[in-house]
Each structure stands twice: as structure tokens, then as C-alpha cells.
Amino acid sequence: MSTERPLVDRHGRAIRYLRVSVTDRCDLRCRYCMAEEMRFLPRSAILTLDEIALIAERFVARGVTKIRLTGGEPLVRRDALDLVRRLGRSVGAGLDELTLTTNGTQLAAHATTLAAAGVRRINVSLDSRDPERFRHITRRGDVAQVLDGIVAARAAGLAVKINMVALKGLNDAEIPAMLDWTSAQGMDLTLIETMPLGRIDEDRADRFVPLTQVFDTLAARFSLVRDAHDSGGPARYWRVGGTGARLGLISPLTGNFCDSCNRVRLTTEGKLFTCLGHDDQVDLKAAIRTGGLAAVDAAIDAAIASKPARHDFDVTPGAAPAVARHMSVTGG
Ligand code: SAM
Ligand code: SF4
């Protein structure tokens, strides 16, 4: 563990997990995540690969043990694999885990490179295995590409966990079949409640499904045994009886987990957000460009000192998003 000043907030939470949005761009337009017409950042506004790596390395020096690359879709950024290779050098040298959340569309081409760079596990988002439904939810995706990507990732030795956002009337009826499939394949499945981040083209309340309700449905059909497994993130896990696989639930609305939050998020613009649901941030791009790494350290200290106690998400009908930023900007 690092001997430099560790990152502990005023609520006593140690920060060990950095999530990096390497791009706000994406090749899909999932309905709960983005509006159909999204405006993305100009390239001139974003951190260079070297800047991201330098900042991430500062976090590792200050006690961060897990880094997740996300976005937007991380694999659409051209130099994303160079970043994976660079940060992969810290695995075993301060960093316990370098991982990635991806929509899987480009995974088939990049899986072996990820594995060679030191990535061991990845999360792949898959909200439906049905081609029509997948295309509808993503507004353009081809599920076959994602399924091929999952096969390639596993063949390359990567453990794959499937992420599925539960959406009323869109994919909630498919959740038991998804758990059947993931368990049979020996993959974990994490279900996620839709969060009110950024304006989309519909009211999220219409699609919100409480995972408490989903869990009751699943528990009637599967033998689910609470598991102490901790992936270092917000999910709570259950063993799916008769299989080696797990069900995870990320329930920010029905099961607040802020007390144990160990995370901060770096956007592709260089803003450090200490909570997904608040606007508090510091500008690490300005810090690194004007004052170098000493200024980055000072800005990180200031951010951690003001990390909010909890989010105030509200998905009642008509409620405004908690923040204007989409998940793809902050790094989901
Ligand atoms: N593009 C990659 C992907 O889809 O996996 C990485 C970025 S995406 C923002 C990361 C995760 O956030 C995905 O599992 C996605 O389903 C989830 N997500 C996006 N918007 C969300 C929202 N408003 N509420 C809950 N989860 C969301
Ligand atoms: Fe893109 Fe991921 Fe958002 Fe879907 S959830 S639009 S794949 S960033």
C-alpha cells in the first residue's frame, strides 16, 4: 500500500477506487443513458492519454488500488488501448486491479490486447439478448457483435460480468432468462436501477423498476444465497444455487450504499467528481497544465475534503435529473 498521504474524506471513507471516463463518445445511444441527439466534447477539450495516465498514477501513489476505464464507450477512443497498456504497468505495483466497463461492440477485436495488458475481469453491458429489443434499447446496436465480443473475451482469459439496467416494459420480463443464461455460462450478472443523470428523451420514472421487486421475482424462481463477495464497488451479491455464478444488485434508489462509498470519478475533460449525483468537482486539467503534479495533488485533496455524504436521486414522475451530466460524461 502507498505510504503517501492516503485519501480519506471527512466522513472517514478511504478512497481506493478511481473510475475514468476516457471518452464521452459512444457508438450506441442507450435510451436510459443518452438522448438521441447528443453533443460530444471537441477533442481539444479532453485530457491527453499522457495526462490521464499521470493523474491516474498520482491516485495509485495516494492509495487507489482499483481503476476502471469507462465512458462513453472506452474502446471507441483510438488510444484507449495505449492507456490500458500504460496503466497495466501499475498492476502489482500499487494497483490491484485495472478493469473496464464496455458495451462490447468492439471487444472481439481487442480482448487479447486487454488480457495481455494485465486486465483480468471486465464488465460488459447487455440489456437484452434479443436482437430487436437490443436494437430498440440501444437505438442502433447489433447484439451479435456484443455476444461475439463476450466469447472472445472469455477465450482470451478475461472474466466477464454482465451489467443489465432494469427497465420497466423494455427488458424487465427478460431478467429471469438473462440470469438463467449468465449462470449457465458461469458469468455473474449485475442488475442496475436506472439513475436520474442528464436529460434523455423520456421520463425515467416511466422505466424505473425497483430492484427490491425484481429480487422477489427472482427469489421465487432461483435459490439465491447472500454472498459476502465484495468486488470493491457498490453491488451486493447472491450465489445462484446450483451454479458457480452470482447475482449482483446495484440499487442506488432502493438500497443506498453511500456510507461505504470508496469511489471518485475523472471525466475525459479532466474534472474530478467525488459523487455521481452532485456537481462538486475540481478541474485537474487546469491543475496539471498550470501547476503540474503538485497542483494535481492539491486539487485532489480539496476534492476529497468536500466529498458529499450521499446522493439525492429521485425518480418520481416529473422529477428533474439529479445533475445535468449524463452517466457517459461522469463515467458509469
Ligand atoms: N459504454 C460502456 C457500457 O455501456 O458499458 C461504459 C459506459 S456506461 C455509462 C456504464 C454503465 O452505466 C453501463 O452498464 C450502463 O448500462 C450504465 N448506465 C448508463 N446510464 C445509466 C443510468 N442513467 N442509470 C443507470 N445505469 C446507467
Ligand atoms: Fe453508450 Fe454505454 Fe451509454 Fe449505452 S450505456 S449509450 S453503450 S455509454
CSV table of N, CA and C in Angstrom, one decimal, residues 8 15 21-22 62 73 84-85 133 135 141 144 158-159 161 178 184-185 203 237 248 286 290-291 294-295 298 325:
chain,number,residue,atom,x,y,z
A,8,VAL,N,-8.6,10.1,2.4
A,8,VAL,CA,-9.8,9.8,3.4
A,8,VAL,C,-10.6,11.1,3.4
A,15,ILE,N,-10.6,6.5,0.0
A,15,ILE,CA,-10.9,6.4,-1.5
A,15,ILE,C,-9.8,5.5,-2.1
A,21,SER,N,-13.6,8.2,-17.1
A,21,SER,CA,-14.3,8.2,-18.4
A,21,SER,C,-13.3,8.6,-19.4
A,22,VAL,N,-12.9,7.7,-20.3
A,22,VAL,CA,-11.8,8.0,-21.2
A,22,VAL,C,-12.3,8.8,-22.5
A,62,ARG,N,-1.4,7.5,-4.1
A,62,ARG,CA,-2.1,8.0,-2.9
A,62,ARG,C,-3.1,7.0,-2.4
A,73,GLU,N,-18.1,5.0,-24.4
A,73,GLU,CA,-17.5,3.7,-24.7
A,73,GLU,C,-16.0,3.8,-24.8
A,84,VAL,N,-4.5,1.5,-21.6
A,84,VAL,CA,-4.6,0.3,-20.8
A,84,VAL,C,-3.2,-0.3,-20.6
A,85,ARG,N,-2.4,-0.3,-21.7
A,85,ARG,CA,-1.0,-0.8,-21.6
A,85,ARG,C,-0.2,0.0,-20.6
A,133,ARG,N,-35.0,-6.2,-29.4
A,133,ARG,CA,-35.1,-5.4,-28.2
A,133,ARG,C,-33.7,-4.7,-28.0
A,135,ARG,N,-31.6,-3.7,-30.2
A,135,ARG,CA,-31.5,-2.6,-31.1
A,135,ARG,C,-32.4,-1.4,-30.7
A,141,GLY,N,-27.8,-0.8,-31.9
A,141,GLY,CA,-26.8,-1.8,-31.7
A,141,GLY,C,-27.2,-3.1,-32.4
A,144,ALA,N,-25.4,-9.3,-31.9
A,144,ALA,CA,-24.5,-10.4,-32.3
A,144,ALA,C,-23.0,-9.9,-32.0
A,158,LEU,N,-10.4,-13.5,-20.0
A,158,LEU,CA,-11.0,-12.5,-19.1
A,158,LEU,C,-12.3,-13.0,-18.5
A,159,ALA,N,-12.4,-12.7,-17.2
A,159,ALA,CA,-13.7,-13.0,-16.5
A,159,ALA,C,-14.7,-11.9,-16.9
A,161,LYS,N,-18.4,-10.1,-16.4
A,161,LYS,CA,-19.6,-9.9,-15.7
A,161,LYS,C,-20.5,-9.1,-16.5
A,178,MET,N,-32.2,-13.9,-18.5
A,178,MET,CA,-30.8,-13.4,-18.5
A,178,MET,C,-30.1,-14.1,-17.4
A,184,ALA,N,-25.8,-20.2,-16.4
A,184,ALA,CA,-25.4,-21.4,-17.2
A,184,ALA,C,-24.0,-21.2,-17.8
A,185,GLN,N,-23.7,-20.0,-18.2
A,185,GLN,CA,-22.4,-19.7,-18.8
A,185,GLN,C,-21.3,-19.5,-17.8
A,203,ASP,N,-39.2,10.3,-19.7
A,203,ASP,CA,-39.2,10.5,-18.2
A,203,ASP,C,-38.7,9.1,-17.7
A,237,TYR,N,-24.1,-9.0,-3.5
A,237,TYR,CA,-24.2,-10.3,-4.3
A,237,TYR,C,-24.9,-11.4,-3.6
A,248,GLY,N,-25.7,-9.9,-8.8
A,248,GLY,CA,-25.3,-8.6,-8.1
A,248,GLY,C,-26.5,-7.6,-8.3
A,286,ALA,N,-6.9,21.8,-15.6
A,286,ALA,CA,-6.3,23.1,-15.4
A,286,ALA,C,-5.1,22.9,-14.4
A,290,THR,N,-1.3,23.9,-15.5
A,290,THR,CA,-0.7,25.1,-15.0
A,290,THR,C,0.3,24.9,-13.8
A,291,GLY,N,0.1,23.9,-13.0
A,291,GLY,CA,0.9,23.7,-11.9
A,291,GLY,C,1.6,22.3,-11.8
A,294,ALA,N,2.1,18.7,-8.6
A,294,ALA,CA,1.9,19.2,-7.2
A,294,ALA,C,0.5,19.9,-7.2
A,295,ALA,N,0.2,20.6,-8.2
A,295,ALA,CA,-1.2,21.2,-8.3
A,295,ALA,C,-2.3,20.1,-8.3
A,298,ALA,N,-2.8,18.9,-4.8
A,298,ALA,CA,-3.6,19.8,-4.0
A,298,ALA,C,-5.0,19.8,-4.4
A,325,ARG,N,-25.3,16.3,-16.0
A,325,ARG,CA,-24.4,15.4,-16.7
A,325,ARG,C,-25.0,14.0,-16.9
